[in-house]
Short mmCIF file of C-alpha atoms and ligand atoms in Angstrom, two decimals:
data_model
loop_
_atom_site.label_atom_id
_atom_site.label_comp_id
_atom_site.label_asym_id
_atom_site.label_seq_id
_atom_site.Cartn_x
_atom_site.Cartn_y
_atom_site.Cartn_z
CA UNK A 1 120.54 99.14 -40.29
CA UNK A 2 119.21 102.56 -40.05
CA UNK A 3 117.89 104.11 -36.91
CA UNK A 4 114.00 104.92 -37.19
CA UNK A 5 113.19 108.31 -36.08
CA UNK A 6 112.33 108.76 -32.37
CA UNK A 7 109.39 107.33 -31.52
CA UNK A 8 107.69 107.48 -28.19
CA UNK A 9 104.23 106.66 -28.73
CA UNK A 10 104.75 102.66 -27.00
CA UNK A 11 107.81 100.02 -26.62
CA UNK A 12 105.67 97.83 -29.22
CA UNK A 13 107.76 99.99 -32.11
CA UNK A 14 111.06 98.47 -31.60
CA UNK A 15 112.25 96.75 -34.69
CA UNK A 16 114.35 93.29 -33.68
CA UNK A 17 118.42 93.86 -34.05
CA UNK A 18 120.92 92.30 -36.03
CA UNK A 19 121.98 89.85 -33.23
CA UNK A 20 117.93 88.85 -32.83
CA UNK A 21 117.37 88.41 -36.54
CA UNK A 22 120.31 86.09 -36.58
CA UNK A 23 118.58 84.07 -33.62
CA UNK A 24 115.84 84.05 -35.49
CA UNK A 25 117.57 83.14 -38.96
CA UNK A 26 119.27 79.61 -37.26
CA UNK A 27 116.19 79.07 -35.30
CA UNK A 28 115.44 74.89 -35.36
CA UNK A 29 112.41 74.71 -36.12
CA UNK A 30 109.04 71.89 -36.37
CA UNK A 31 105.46 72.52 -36.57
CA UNK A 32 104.64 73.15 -33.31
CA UNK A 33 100.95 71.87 -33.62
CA UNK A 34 102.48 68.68 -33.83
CA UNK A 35 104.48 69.38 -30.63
CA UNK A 36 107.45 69.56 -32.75
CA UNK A 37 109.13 72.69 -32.67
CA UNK A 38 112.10 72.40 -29.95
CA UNK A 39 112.42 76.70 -30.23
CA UNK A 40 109.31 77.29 -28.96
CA UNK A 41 109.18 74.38 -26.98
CA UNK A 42 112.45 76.08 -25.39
CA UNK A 43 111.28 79.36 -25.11
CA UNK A 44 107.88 77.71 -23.03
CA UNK A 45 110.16 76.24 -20.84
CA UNK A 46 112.00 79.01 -19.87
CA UNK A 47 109.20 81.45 -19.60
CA UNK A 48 107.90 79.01 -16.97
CA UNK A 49 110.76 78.75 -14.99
CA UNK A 50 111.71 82.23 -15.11
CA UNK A 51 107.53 83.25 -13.87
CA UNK A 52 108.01 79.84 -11.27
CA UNK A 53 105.37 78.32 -13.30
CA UNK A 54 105.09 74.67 -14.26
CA UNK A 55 104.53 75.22 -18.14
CA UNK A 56 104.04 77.73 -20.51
CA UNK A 57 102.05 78.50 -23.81
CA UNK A 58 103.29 80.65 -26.89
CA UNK A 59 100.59 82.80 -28.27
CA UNK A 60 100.67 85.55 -30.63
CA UNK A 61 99.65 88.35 -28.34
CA UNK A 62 99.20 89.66 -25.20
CA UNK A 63 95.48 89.80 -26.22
CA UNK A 64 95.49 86.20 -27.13
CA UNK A 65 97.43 85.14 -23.94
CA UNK A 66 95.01 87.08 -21.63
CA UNK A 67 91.97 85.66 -23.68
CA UNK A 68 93.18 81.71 -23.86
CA UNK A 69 93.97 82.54 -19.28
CA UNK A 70 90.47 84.22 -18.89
CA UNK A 71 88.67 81.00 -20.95
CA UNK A 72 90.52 78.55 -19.24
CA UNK A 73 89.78 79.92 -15.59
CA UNK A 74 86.18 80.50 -16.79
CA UNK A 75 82.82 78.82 -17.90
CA UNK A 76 79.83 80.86 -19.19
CA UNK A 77 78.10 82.77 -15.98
CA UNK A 78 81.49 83.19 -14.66
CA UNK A 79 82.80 86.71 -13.18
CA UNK A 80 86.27 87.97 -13.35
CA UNK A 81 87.18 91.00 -10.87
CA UNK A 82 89.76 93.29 -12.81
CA UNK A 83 90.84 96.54 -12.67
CA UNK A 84 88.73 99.34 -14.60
CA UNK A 85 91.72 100.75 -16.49
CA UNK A 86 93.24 97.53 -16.88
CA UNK A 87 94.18 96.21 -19.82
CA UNK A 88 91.75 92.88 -19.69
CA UNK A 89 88.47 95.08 -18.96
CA UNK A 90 89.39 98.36 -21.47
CA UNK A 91 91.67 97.08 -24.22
CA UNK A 92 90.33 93.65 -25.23
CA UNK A 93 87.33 94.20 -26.80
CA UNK A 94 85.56 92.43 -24.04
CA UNK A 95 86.87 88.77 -25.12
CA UNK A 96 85.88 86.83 -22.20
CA UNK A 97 82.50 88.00 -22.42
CA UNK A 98 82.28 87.98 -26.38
CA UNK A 99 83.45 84.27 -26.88
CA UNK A 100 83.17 83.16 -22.76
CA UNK A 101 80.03 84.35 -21.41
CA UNK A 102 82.11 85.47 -18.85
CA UNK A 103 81.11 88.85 -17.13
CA UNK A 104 84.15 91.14 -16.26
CA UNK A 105 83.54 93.37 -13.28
CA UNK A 106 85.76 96.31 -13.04
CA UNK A 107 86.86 97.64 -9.35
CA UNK A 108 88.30 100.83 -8.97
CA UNK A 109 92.12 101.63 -9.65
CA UNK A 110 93.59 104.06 -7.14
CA UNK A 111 96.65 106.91 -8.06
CA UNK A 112 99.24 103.77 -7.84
CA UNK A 113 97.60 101.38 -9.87
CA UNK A 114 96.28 99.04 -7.52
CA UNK A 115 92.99 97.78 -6.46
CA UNK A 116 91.63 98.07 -2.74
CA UNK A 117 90.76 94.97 -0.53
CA UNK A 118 87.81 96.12 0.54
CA UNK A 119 86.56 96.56 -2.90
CA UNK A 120 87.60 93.07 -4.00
CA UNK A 121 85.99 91.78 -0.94
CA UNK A 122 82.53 93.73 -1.80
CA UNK A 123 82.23 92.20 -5.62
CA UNK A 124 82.39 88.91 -3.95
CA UNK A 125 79.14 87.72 -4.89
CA UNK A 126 77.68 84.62 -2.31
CA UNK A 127 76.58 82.09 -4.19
CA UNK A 128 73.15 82.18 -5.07
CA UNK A 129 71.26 81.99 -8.05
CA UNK A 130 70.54 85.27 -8.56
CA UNK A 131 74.59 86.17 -9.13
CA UNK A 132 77.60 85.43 -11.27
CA UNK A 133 79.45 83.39 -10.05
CA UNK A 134 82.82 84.78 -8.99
CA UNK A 135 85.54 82.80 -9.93
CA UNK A 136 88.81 85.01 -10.96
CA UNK A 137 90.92 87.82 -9.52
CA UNK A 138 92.80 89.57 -12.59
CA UNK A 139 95.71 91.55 -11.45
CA UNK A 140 98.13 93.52 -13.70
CA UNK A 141 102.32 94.36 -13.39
CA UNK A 142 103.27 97.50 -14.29
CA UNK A 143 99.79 99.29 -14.50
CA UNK A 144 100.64 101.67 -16.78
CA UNK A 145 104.34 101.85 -16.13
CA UNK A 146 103.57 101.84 -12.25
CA UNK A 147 104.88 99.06 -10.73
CA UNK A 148 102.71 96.55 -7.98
CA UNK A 149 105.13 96.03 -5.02
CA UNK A 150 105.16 92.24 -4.36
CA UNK A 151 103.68 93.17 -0.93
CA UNK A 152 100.64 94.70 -2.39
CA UNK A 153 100.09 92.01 -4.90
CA UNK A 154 100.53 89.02 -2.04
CA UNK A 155 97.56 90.77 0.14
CA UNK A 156 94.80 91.08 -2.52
CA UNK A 157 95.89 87.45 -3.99
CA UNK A 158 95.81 86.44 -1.02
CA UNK A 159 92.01 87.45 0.25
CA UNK A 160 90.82 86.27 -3.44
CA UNK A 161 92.68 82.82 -2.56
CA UNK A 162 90.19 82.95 1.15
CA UNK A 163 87.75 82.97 -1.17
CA UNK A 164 88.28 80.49 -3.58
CA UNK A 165 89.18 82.70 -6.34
CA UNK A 166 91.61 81.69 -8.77
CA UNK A 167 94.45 84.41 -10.01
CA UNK A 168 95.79 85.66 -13.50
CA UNK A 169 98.70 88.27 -13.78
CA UNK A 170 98.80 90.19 -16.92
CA UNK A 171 102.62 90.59 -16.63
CA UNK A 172 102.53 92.19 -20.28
CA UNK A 173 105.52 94.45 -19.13
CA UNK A 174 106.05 92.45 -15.37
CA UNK A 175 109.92 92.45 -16.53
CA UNK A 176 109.80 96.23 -15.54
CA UNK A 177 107.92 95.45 -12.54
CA UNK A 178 110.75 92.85 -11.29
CA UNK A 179 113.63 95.95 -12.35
CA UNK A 180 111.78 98.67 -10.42
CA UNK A 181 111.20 96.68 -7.13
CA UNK A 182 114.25 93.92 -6.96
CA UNK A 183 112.13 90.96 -6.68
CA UNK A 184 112.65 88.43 -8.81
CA UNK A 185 109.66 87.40 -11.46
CA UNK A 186 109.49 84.19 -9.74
CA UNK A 187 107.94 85.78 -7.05
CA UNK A 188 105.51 87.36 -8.18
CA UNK A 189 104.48 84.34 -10.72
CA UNK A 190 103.79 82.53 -7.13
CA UNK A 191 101.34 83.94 -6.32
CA UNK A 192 99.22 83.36 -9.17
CA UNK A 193 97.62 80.42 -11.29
CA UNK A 194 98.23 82.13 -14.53
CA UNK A 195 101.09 84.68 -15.63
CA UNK A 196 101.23 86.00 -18.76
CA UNK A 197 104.10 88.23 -19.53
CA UNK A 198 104.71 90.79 -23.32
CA UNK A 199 108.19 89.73 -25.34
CA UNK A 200 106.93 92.16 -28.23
CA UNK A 201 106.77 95.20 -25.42
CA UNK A 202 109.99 96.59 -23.83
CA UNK A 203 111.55 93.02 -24.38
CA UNK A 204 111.51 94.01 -28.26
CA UNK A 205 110.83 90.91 -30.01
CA UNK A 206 108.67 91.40 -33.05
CA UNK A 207 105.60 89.42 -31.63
CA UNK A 208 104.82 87.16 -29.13
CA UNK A 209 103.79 86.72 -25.10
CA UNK A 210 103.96 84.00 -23.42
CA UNK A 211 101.26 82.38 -21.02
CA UNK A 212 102.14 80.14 -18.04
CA UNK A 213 100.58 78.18 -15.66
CA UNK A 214 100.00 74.54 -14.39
CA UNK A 215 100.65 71.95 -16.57
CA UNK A 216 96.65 70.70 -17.06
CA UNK A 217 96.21 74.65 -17.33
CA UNK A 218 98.44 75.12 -19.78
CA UNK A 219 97.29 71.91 -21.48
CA UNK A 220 93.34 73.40 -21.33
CA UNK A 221 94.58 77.02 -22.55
CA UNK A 222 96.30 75.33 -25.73
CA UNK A 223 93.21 73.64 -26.42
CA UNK A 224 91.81 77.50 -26.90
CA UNK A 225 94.46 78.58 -28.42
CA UNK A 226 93.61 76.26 -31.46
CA UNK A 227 89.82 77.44 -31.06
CA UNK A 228 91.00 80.66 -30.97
CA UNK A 229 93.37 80.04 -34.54
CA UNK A 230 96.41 80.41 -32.41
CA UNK A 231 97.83 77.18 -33.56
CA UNK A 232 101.04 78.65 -35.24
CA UNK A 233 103.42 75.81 -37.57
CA UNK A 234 106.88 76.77 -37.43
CA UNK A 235 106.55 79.51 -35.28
CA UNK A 236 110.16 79.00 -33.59
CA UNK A 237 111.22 81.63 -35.87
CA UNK A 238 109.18 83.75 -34.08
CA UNK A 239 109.85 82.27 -30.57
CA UNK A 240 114.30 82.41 -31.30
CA UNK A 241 113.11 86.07 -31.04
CA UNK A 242 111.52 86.05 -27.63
CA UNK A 243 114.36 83.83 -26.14
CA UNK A 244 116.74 86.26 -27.31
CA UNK A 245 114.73 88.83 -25.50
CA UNK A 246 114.74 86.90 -22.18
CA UNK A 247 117.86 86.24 -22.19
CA UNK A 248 119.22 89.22 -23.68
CA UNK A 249 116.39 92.39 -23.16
CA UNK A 250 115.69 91.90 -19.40
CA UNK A 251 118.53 93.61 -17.78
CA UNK A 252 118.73 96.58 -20.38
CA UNK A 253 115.38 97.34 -19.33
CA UNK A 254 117.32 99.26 -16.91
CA UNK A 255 118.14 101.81 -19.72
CA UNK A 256 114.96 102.56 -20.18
CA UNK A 257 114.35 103.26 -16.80
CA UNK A 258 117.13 105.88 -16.35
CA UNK A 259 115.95 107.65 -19.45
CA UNK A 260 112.39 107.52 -18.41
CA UNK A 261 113.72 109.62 -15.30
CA UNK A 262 116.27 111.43 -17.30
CA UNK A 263 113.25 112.58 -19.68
CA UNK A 264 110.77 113.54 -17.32
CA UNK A 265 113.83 116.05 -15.50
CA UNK A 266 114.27 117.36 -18.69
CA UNK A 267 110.62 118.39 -19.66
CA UNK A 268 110.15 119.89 -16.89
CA UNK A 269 112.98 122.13 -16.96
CA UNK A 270 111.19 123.49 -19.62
CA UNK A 271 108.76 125.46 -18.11
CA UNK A 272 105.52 124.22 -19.49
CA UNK A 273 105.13 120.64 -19.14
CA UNK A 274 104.82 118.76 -15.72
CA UNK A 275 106.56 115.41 -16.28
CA UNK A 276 106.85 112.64 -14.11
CA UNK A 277 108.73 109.10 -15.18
CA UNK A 278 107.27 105.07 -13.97
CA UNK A 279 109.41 102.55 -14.79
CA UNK A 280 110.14 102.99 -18.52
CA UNK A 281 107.02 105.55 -19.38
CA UNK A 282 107.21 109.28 -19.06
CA UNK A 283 103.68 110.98 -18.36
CA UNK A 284 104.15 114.62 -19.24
CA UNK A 285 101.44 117.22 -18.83
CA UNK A 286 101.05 120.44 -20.77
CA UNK A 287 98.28 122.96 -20.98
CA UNK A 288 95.06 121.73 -23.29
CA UNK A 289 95.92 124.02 -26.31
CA UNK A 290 99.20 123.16 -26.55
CA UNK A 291 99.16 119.82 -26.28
CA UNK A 292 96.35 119.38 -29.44
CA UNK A 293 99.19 120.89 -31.19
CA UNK A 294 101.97 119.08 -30.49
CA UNK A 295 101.96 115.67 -31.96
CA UNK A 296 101.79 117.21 -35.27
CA UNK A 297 104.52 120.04 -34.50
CA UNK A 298 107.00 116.84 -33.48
CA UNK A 299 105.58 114.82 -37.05
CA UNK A 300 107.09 117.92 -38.61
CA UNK A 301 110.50 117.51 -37.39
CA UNK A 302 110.46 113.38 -37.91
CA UNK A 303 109.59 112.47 -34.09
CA UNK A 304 106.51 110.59 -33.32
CA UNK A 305 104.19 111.11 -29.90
CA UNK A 306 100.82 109.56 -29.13
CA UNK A 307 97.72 112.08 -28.91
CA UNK A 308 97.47 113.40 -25.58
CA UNK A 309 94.40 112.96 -23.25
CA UNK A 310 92.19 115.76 -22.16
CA UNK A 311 91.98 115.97 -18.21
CA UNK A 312 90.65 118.53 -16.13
CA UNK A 313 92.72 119.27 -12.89
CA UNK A 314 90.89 122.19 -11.01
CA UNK A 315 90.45 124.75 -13.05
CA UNK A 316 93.08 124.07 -15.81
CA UNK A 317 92.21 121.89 -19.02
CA UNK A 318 94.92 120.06 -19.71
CA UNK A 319 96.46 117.43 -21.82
CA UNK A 320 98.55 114.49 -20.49
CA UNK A 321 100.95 112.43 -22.82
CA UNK A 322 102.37 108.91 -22.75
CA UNK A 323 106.15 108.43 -23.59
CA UNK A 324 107.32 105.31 -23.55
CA UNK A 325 111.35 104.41 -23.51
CA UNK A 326 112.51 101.29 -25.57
CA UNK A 327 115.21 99.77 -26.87
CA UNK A 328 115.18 101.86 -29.89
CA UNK A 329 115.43 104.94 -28.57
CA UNK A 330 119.08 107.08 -27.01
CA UNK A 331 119.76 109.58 -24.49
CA UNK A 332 120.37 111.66 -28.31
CA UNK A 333 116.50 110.94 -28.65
CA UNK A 334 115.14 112.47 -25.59
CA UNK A 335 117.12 114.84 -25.67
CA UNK A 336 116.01 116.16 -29.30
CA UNK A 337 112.61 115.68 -28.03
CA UNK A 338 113.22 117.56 -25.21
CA UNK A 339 114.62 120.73 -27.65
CA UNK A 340 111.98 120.42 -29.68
CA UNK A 341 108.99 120.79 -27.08
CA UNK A 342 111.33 123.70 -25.83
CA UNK A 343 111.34 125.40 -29.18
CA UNK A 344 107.66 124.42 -29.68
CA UNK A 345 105.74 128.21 -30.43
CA UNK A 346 102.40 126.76 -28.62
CA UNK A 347 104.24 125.45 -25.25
CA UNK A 348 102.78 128.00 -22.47
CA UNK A 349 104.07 127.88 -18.53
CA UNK A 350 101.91 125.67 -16.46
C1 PLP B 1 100.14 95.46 -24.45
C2 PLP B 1 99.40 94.88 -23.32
C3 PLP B 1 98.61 93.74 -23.47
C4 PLP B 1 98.28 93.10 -24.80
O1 PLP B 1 99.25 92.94 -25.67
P1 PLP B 1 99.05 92.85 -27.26
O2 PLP B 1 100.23 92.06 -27.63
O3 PLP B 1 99.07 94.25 -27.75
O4 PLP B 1 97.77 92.15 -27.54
C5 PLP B 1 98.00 93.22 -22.35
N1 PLP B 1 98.13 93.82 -21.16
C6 PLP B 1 98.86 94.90 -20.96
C7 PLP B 1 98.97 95.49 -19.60
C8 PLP B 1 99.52 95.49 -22.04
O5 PLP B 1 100.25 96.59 -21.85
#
């Protein structure tokens, strides 16, 4: 198979490998609305064990497996405390509210990712009529490539459990998380009711996350799943694809990593871009005007960047990238990009 050009814009892009389409090809397979399908059956399993959950659900997205957590932990007039530039409040098209009636309150998210105890303990509401009730504490691993030290994660899941709150982990990319810090996913799965954790991110599998919980959790989110036309027949073709990944992807992740640091050196060699690397994601900033330019500068010469973001630091305008590492992608890659962005006419010192 050919190598697609570079592409940095998210891990999502990575196309499976030989070795996974051949999982995937001698798959057994049922319909798994009839409980039938021993792949995904297996692949449940061991997403469970590996998060130190009881059970797990196979869903087609992360959206999906965040949605079918946040309905099952919720009834209409419910509140969920999340993180304002978390995925669940910003990226979901508000789901649990939409199809839920569930209100999702967002707390802020300081430079590391994380939320604030004192913050969680302030949304809080008492119970009294005139208030949601609060019933959920949705954390996230990485936040945008950052990861949440176990420590960190074990004190705010730990006032929300005070308080009766339950606890959902959008894991989407907690595989990085477990790398970065050393602590084994198990551990972090602990501490929450619900984990759901990306096989279609850095893991590479072409779709697919996997949500895990208690078994009569589990049992209520499949229910919603079905609601929700998640139902899938013989979907352990799909699921071959994310066993491959755990059992394959998780350690490689590693690669990333290094390149992600590797990159961000690089780039800021350069002269104009400040880079800086978390986990597998590169956030590289370059002046306003250069940056508009770029993406379609890099089209030209057959690699592929996201639009940058327009931030204002002081006085300087200026425009901050996401690059994201995968599978699919060499030290030949970054370095390319890096000679490109060198060679770019528009790239001015910063
Ligand atoms: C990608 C992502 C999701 C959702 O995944 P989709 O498969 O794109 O629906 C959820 N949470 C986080 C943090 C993510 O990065």
């Amino acid at each position: 198979m050919n190598r697609p050009d570079p592409d940095f814009r998210s891990d999502t892009v990575t196309r499976p490998s030989a070795a996974m389409r051949a999982a995937m090809a001698e798959a057994e397979v049922g319909d798994d609305v009839y409980g039938e399908d021993a792949t995904v059956q297996a692949l449940e399993e061991q997403a469970a064990d590996r998060l130190g959950q009881e059970a797990g659900l196979f869903v087609a997205s992360g959206t999906q497996s965040n949605l079918c957590a946040l309905l099952t932990h919720l009834a209409r007039g419910d509140e969920v405390l999340s993180g304002e530039s978390y995925h669940i409040v910003r990226y979901e098209g508000g789901g649990a509210s939409v199809l839920g009636g569930a209100l999702i309150t967002p707390l802020p998210v300081d430079s590391c990712g994380g939320l604030a105890v004192g913050d969680i303990q302030a949304a809080i509401k008492p119970p009294d009529s005139h208030f949601a009730r609060t019933r959920l504490l949705s954390l996230e691993n990485t936040v945008h490539g950052v990861a949440q030290p176990l420590a960190r994660l074990q004190a705010l899941t730990g006032l929300a459990r005070q308080a009766g709150l339950a606890c959902h982990l959008d894991g989407a990319r907690l595989m990085n998380a477990v790398l970065e810090t050393g602590d084994e996913a198990a551990k972090f799965g602990q501490l929450f009711d619900s984990v759901s954790l990306c096989l279609s991110k850095g893991l590479g599998a072409p779709a697919g996350s996997v949500l895990t919980g208690s078994k009569p959790f589990i049992a209520a989110a499949r229910r919603w799943r079905k609601m929700l036309g998640g139902g899938m027949r013989q979907s352990g073709i799909l699921a071959a694809a994310g066993l491959y990944a755990l059992e394959h992807h998780c350690q490689r992740l590693a690669d990333d990593h290094k390149q992600a640091s590797q990159l961000a050196a690089a780039l800021n060699q350069t002269g104009g871009v400040r880079a800086e690397a978390a986990t597998n994601m590169v956030f590289a900033m370059l002046d306003w005007q250069a940056a508009m330019g770029l993406p379609d500068w890099l089209a030209k010469q057959n690699i592929r960047i996201s639009a940058p973001q327009k931030i204002q630091q002081g006085e300087a305008v200026l425009g901050r990238f996401r690059l994201v590492l995968h599978l699919d992608l060499d030290s030949r890659a970054s370095s390319r990009l890096v000679e490109e962005i060198a060679r770019y006419p528009g790239l001015q010192a910063i």
